[in-house]
Structures are given as C-alpha cells and as structure tokens.
Short mmCIF file of C-alpha atoms in Angstrom, two decimals:
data_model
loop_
_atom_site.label_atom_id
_atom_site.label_comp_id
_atom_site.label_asym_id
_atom_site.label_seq_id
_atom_site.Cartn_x
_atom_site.Cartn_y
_atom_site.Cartn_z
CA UNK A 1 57.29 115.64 116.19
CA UNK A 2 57.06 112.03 115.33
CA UNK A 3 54.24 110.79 113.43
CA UNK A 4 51.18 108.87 115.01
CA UNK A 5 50.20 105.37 114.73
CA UNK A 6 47.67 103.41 116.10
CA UNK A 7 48.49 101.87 119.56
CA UNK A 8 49.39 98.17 120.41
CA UNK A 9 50.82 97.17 117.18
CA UNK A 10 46.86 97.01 115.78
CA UNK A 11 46.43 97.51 111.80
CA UNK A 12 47.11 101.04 110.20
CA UNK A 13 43.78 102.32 110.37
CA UNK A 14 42.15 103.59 107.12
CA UNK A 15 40.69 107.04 106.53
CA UNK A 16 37.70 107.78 103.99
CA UNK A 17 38.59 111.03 102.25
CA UNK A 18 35.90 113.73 100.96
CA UNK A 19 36.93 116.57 99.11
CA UNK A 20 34.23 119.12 98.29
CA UNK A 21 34.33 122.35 96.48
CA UNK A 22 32.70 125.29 98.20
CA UNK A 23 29.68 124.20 101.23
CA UNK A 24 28.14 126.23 102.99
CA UNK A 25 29.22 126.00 106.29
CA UNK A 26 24.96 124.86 108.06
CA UNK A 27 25.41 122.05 105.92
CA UNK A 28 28.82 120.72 106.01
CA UNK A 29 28.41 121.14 110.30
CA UNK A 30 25.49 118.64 110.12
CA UNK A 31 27.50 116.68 108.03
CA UNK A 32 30.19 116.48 110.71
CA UNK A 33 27.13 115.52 113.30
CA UNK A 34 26.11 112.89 111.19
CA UNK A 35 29.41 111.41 111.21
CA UNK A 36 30.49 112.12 114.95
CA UNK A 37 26.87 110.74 115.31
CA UNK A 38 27.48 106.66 113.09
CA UNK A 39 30.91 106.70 115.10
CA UNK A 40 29.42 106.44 119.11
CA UNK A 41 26.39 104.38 117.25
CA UNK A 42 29.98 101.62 116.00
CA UNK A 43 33.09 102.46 116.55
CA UNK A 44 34.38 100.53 114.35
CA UNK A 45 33.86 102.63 112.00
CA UNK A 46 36.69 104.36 109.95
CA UNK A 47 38.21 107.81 110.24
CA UNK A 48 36.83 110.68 108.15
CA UNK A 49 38.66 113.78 106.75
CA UNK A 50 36.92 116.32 105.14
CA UNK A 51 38.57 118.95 103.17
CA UNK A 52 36.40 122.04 101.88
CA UNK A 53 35.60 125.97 101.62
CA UNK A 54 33.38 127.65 102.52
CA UNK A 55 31.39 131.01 101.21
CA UNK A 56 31.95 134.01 103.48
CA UNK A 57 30.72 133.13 107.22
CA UNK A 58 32.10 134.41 110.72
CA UNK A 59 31.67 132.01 113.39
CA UNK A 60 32.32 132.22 116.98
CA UNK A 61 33.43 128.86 119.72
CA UNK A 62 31.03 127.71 122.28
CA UNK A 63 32.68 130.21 124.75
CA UNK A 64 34.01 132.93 122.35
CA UNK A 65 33.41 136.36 123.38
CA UNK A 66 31.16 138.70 121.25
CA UNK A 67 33.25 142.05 121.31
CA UNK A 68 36.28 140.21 119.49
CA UNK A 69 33.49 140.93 115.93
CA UNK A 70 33.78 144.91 115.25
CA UNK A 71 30.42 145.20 113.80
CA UNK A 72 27.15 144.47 114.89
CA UNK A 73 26.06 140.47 114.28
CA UNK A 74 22.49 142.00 113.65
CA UNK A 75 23.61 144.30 110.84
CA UNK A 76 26.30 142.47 109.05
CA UNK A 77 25.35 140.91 105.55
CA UNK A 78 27.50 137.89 106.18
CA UNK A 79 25.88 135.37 108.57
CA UNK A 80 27.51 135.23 112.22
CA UNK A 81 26.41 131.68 114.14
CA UNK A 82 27.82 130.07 117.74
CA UNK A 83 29.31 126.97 117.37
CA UNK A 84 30.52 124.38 119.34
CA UNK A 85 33.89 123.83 119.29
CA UNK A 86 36.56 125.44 120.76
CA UNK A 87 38.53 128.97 120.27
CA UNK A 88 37.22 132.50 119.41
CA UNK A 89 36.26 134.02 116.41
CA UNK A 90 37.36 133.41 113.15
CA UNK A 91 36.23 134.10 109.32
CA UNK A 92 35.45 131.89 106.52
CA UNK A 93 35.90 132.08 102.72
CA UNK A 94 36.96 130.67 99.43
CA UNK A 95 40.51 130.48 98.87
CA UNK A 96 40.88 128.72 102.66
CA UNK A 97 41.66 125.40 103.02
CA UNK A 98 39.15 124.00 105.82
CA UNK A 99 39.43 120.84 107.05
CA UNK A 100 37.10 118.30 109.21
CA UNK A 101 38.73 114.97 110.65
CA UNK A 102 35.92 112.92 112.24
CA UNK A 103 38.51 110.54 114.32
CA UNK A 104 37.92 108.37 117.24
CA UNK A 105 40.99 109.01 119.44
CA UNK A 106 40.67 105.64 120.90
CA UNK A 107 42.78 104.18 118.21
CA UNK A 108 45.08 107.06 118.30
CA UNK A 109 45.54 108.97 122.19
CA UNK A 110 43.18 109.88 124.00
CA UNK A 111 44.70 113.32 124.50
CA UNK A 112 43.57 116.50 123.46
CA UNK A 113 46.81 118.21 123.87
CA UNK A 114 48.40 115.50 121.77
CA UNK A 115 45.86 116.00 119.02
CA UNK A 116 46.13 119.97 118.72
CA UNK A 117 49.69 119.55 118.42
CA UNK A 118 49.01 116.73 115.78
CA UNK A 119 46.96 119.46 113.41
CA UNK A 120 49.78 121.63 113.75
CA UNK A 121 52.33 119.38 112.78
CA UNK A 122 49.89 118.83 109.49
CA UNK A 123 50.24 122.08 108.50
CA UNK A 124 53.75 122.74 109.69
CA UNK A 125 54.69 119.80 107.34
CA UNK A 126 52.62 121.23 104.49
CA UNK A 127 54.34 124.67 104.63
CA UNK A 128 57.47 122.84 104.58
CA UNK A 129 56.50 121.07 101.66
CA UNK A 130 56.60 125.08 100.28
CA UNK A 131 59.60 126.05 101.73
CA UNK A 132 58.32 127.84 104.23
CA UNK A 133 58.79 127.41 107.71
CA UNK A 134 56.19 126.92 110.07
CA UNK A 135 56.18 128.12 113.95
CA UNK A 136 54.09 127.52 116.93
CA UNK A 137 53.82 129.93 119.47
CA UNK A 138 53.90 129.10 123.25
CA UNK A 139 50.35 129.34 124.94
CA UNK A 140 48.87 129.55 121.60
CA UNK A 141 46.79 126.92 119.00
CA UNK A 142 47.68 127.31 115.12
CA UNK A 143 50.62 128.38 113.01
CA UNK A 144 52.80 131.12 112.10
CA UNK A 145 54.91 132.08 109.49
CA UNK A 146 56.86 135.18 110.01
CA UNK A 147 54.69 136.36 112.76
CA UNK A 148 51.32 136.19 110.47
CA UNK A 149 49.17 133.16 111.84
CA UNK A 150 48.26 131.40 108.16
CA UNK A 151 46.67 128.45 110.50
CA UNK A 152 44.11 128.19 112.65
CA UNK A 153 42.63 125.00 114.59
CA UNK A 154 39.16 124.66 116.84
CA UNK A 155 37.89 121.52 117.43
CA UNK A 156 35.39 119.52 119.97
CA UNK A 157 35.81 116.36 121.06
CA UNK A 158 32.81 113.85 122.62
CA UNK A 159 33.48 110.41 123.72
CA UNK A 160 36.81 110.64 121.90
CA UNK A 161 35.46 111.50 118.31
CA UNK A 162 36.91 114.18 116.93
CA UNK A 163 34.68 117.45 114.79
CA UNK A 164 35.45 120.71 113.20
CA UNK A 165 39.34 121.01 112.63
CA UNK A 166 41.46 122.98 111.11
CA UNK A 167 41.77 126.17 108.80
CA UNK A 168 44.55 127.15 106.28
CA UNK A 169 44.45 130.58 104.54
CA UNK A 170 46.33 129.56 101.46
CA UNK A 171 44.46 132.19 98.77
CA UNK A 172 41.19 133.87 100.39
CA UNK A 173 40.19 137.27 100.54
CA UNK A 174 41.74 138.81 103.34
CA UNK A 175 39.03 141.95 103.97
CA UNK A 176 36.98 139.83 105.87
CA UNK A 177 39.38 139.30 108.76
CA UNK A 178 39.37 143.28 109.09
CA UNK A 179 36.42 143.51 110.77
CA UNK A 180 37.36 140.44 113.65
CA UNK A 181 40.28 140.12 116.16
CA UNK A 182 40.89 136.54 114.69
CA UNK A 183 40.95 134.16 117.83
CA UNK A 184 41.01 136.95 119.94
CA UNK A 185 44.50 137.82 119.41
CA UNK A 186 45.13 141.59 118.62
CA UNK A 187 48.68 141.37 118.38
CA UNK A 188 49.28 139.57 115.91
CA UNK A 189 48.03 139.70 112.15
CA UNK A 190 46.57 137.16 110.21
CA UNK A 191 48.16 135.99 106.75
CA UNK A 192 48.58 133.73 103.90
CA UNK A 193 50.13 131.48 101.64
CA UNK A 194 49.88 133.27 99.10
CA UNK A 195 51.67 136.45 100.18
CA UNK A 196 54.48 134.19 100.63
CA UNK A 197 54.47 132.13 97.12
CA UNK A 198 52.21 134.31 94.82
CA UNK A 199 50.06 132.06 92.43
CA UNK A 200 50.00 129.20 94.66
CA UNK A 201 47.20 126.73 94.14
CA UNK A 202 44.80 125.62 96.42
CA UNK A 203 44.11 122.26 95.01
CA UNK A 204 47.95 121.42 95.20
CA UNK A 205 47.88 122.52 98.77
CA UNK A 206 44.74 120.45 99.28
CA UNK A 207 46.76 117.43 98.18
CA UNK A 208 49.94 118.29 100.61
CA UNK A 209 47.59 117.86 103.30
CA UNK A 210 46.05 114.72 102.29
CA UNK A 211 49.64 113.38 102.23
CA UNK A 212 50.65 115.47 105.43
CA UNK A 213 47.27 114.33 107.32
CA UNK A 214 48.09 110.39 106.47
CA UNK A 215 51.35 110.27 107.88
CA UNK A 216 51.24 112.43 110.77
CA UNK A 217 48.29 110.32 112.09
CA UNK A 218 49.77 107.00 110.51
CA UNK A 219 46.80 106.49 108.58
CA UNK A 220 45.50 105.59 105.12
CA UNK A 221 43.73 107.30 103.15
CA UNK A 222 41.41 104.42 101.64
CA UNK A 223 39.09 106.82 98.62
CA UNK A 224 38.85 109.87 97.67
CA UNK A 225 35.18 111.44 96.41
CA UNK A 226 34.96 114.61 93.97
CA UNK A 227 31.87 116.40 93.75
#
C-alpha cells in the first residue's frame, strides 16, 4: 500500500508528537478528548500522535461483549472500563507500544476503511523494519506474524477526527491476555515481538513507528516532547 498524502496538492501537513512513559489509561483517554475536543472547536489545527503504555488495564469497545473476559469484572484486581471505540476486548500493559493519532481525516480521506488499513500498514512497515513479515487477515483488523496477532487497532471517529488507535505487543507480560479472548477471536493466539527477536527494545520500536507513522500518512512530524 502506497503511502498517504494530503489531497489537492495542499502542504504536507505537520504532526505534533508526544511520547510518554507509562499513563494510566483514565488519564491519557481524557487527554485524547481534549484533543478530539480543540480539533471540531478549529480545524486547523495540527495532527496529534501519541505514543505510550499503559499499567495493567482490560478494556472493552462501545459494543464489546462481556463473556469474551473469563473472570468476573467485579472481582478482578485490575480495573475493567467500557470505552468508546471500536472492537472487543483487549489488555493493557508495559512493554506494549500504544498509540493515539488525533487526525482530522478531512485532510487525509474521509474513509474509515482506508484509515484501518493505514494503521496496519504502520505496523506492517515497522515489523519489516525487523525482518519480520507482517500479515493481515481477511475480515479481520490488526496484524499477524506467523499466525500470532502482535497488533491490534480500535479506534472512533466523530466529525472526521480520529481517537484511540493502535496497540503493538513488542515486550509486555503476556499472562494478562490469559484470562480474555483478545478481540473476541478464540482461534487465534496473541503474541509478540519479542518472541520473535529476543531483547528487542521498546524505545527503538517506538522510533520505527514515528518514522513508519510519518510516511504512511505523508506527514511531518514537527516536535517531539519527553516526559
């Protein structure tokens, strides 16, 4: 897939870049608010990506159904919250790679099948970047790599601004998936980068998909702030 860039000939857009350390995931989702929120107030504005972790968290899509989490929400010590984006359950934890573009579509498609298959073709370049080869399967969102899905993607979309994102599992914990069916798919296990390339780094992953994220969405990537 080709990459993206802004319709009509206009300027490359520019994208502010925040890269946090570990957020819990309350705050960083009214973070994402405030930001969806300045963008219908001016559109003008730039586009936002947001790379992060989170501490331990399972969270479930507006729609997502309950008996896909093999415990009880009530008794579990990590927190379980409904969200709104799309997709079914999935876990967060250190040691994944989440990521948060805040884009206005407008300037890019407005097309939410185009955009899914844009966040793919991030991550699909950034496994490349690894020598590892990165798969879509038909009917499904995310990315595989040798039948383990090491990517996920859930997103919501209002007036064309983009929140939540994508998810890359490139050194977490993987106990915490145990007691889900990630994204409601049974089938098929979950995995990581690092079963593939032992010792890999997350913050050298973080900056594949900085460069991944730029040109896939022909964008550029204007600052960078470190907490």
């Amino acid at each position: 897939m080709s990459p993206a860039f802004p319709l009509h000939g206009s300027p490359v857009r520019h994208c502010q870049l925040y890269v946090r350390e570990i957020v819990p995931y309350r705050i960083a989702h009214s973070w994402q608010r405030s930001l969806v929120a300045e963008r219908r107030q001016n559109p003008n504005l730039e586009d936002v990506l947001i790379l992060l972790e989170h501490p331990p968290i399972y969270t479930l899509g507006q729609g997502a159904r309950s008996d896909f989490l093999k415990f009880d929400p009530a008794q579990s010590e990590l927190e379980v919250i409904r969200i709104e984006r799309g997709g079914e359950v999935t876990y967060h934890c250190p040691g994944q790679l989440v990521g948060y573009p805040i884009l206005n579509l407008n300037y890019h498609q407005k097309d939410l099948h185009w955009y899914l298959r844009q966040l793919e073709e991030v991550l699909i370049q950034v496994l490349a970047a690894y020598g590892l080869k990165g798969e879509r399967l038909a009917g499904l969102t995310g990315v595989w790599v040798d039948g383990r899905k090491v990517g996920a993607i859930g997103i919501k979309v209002s007036r064309w601004i983009t929140m939540h994102g994508f998810s890359l599992n490139v050194c977490p914990d993987m106990e915490g998936f145990e007691s889900i069916i990630p994204c409601g798919i049974a089938d098929k296990p979950i995995g990581s980068l690092e079963q593939f390339i032992p010792g890999i780094e997350l913050a050298r992953v973080r900056q594949q998909v900085i460069l991944a994220f730029a040109e896939v969405f022909g964008l550029q990537i204007v600052a960078e702030k470190v907490d």
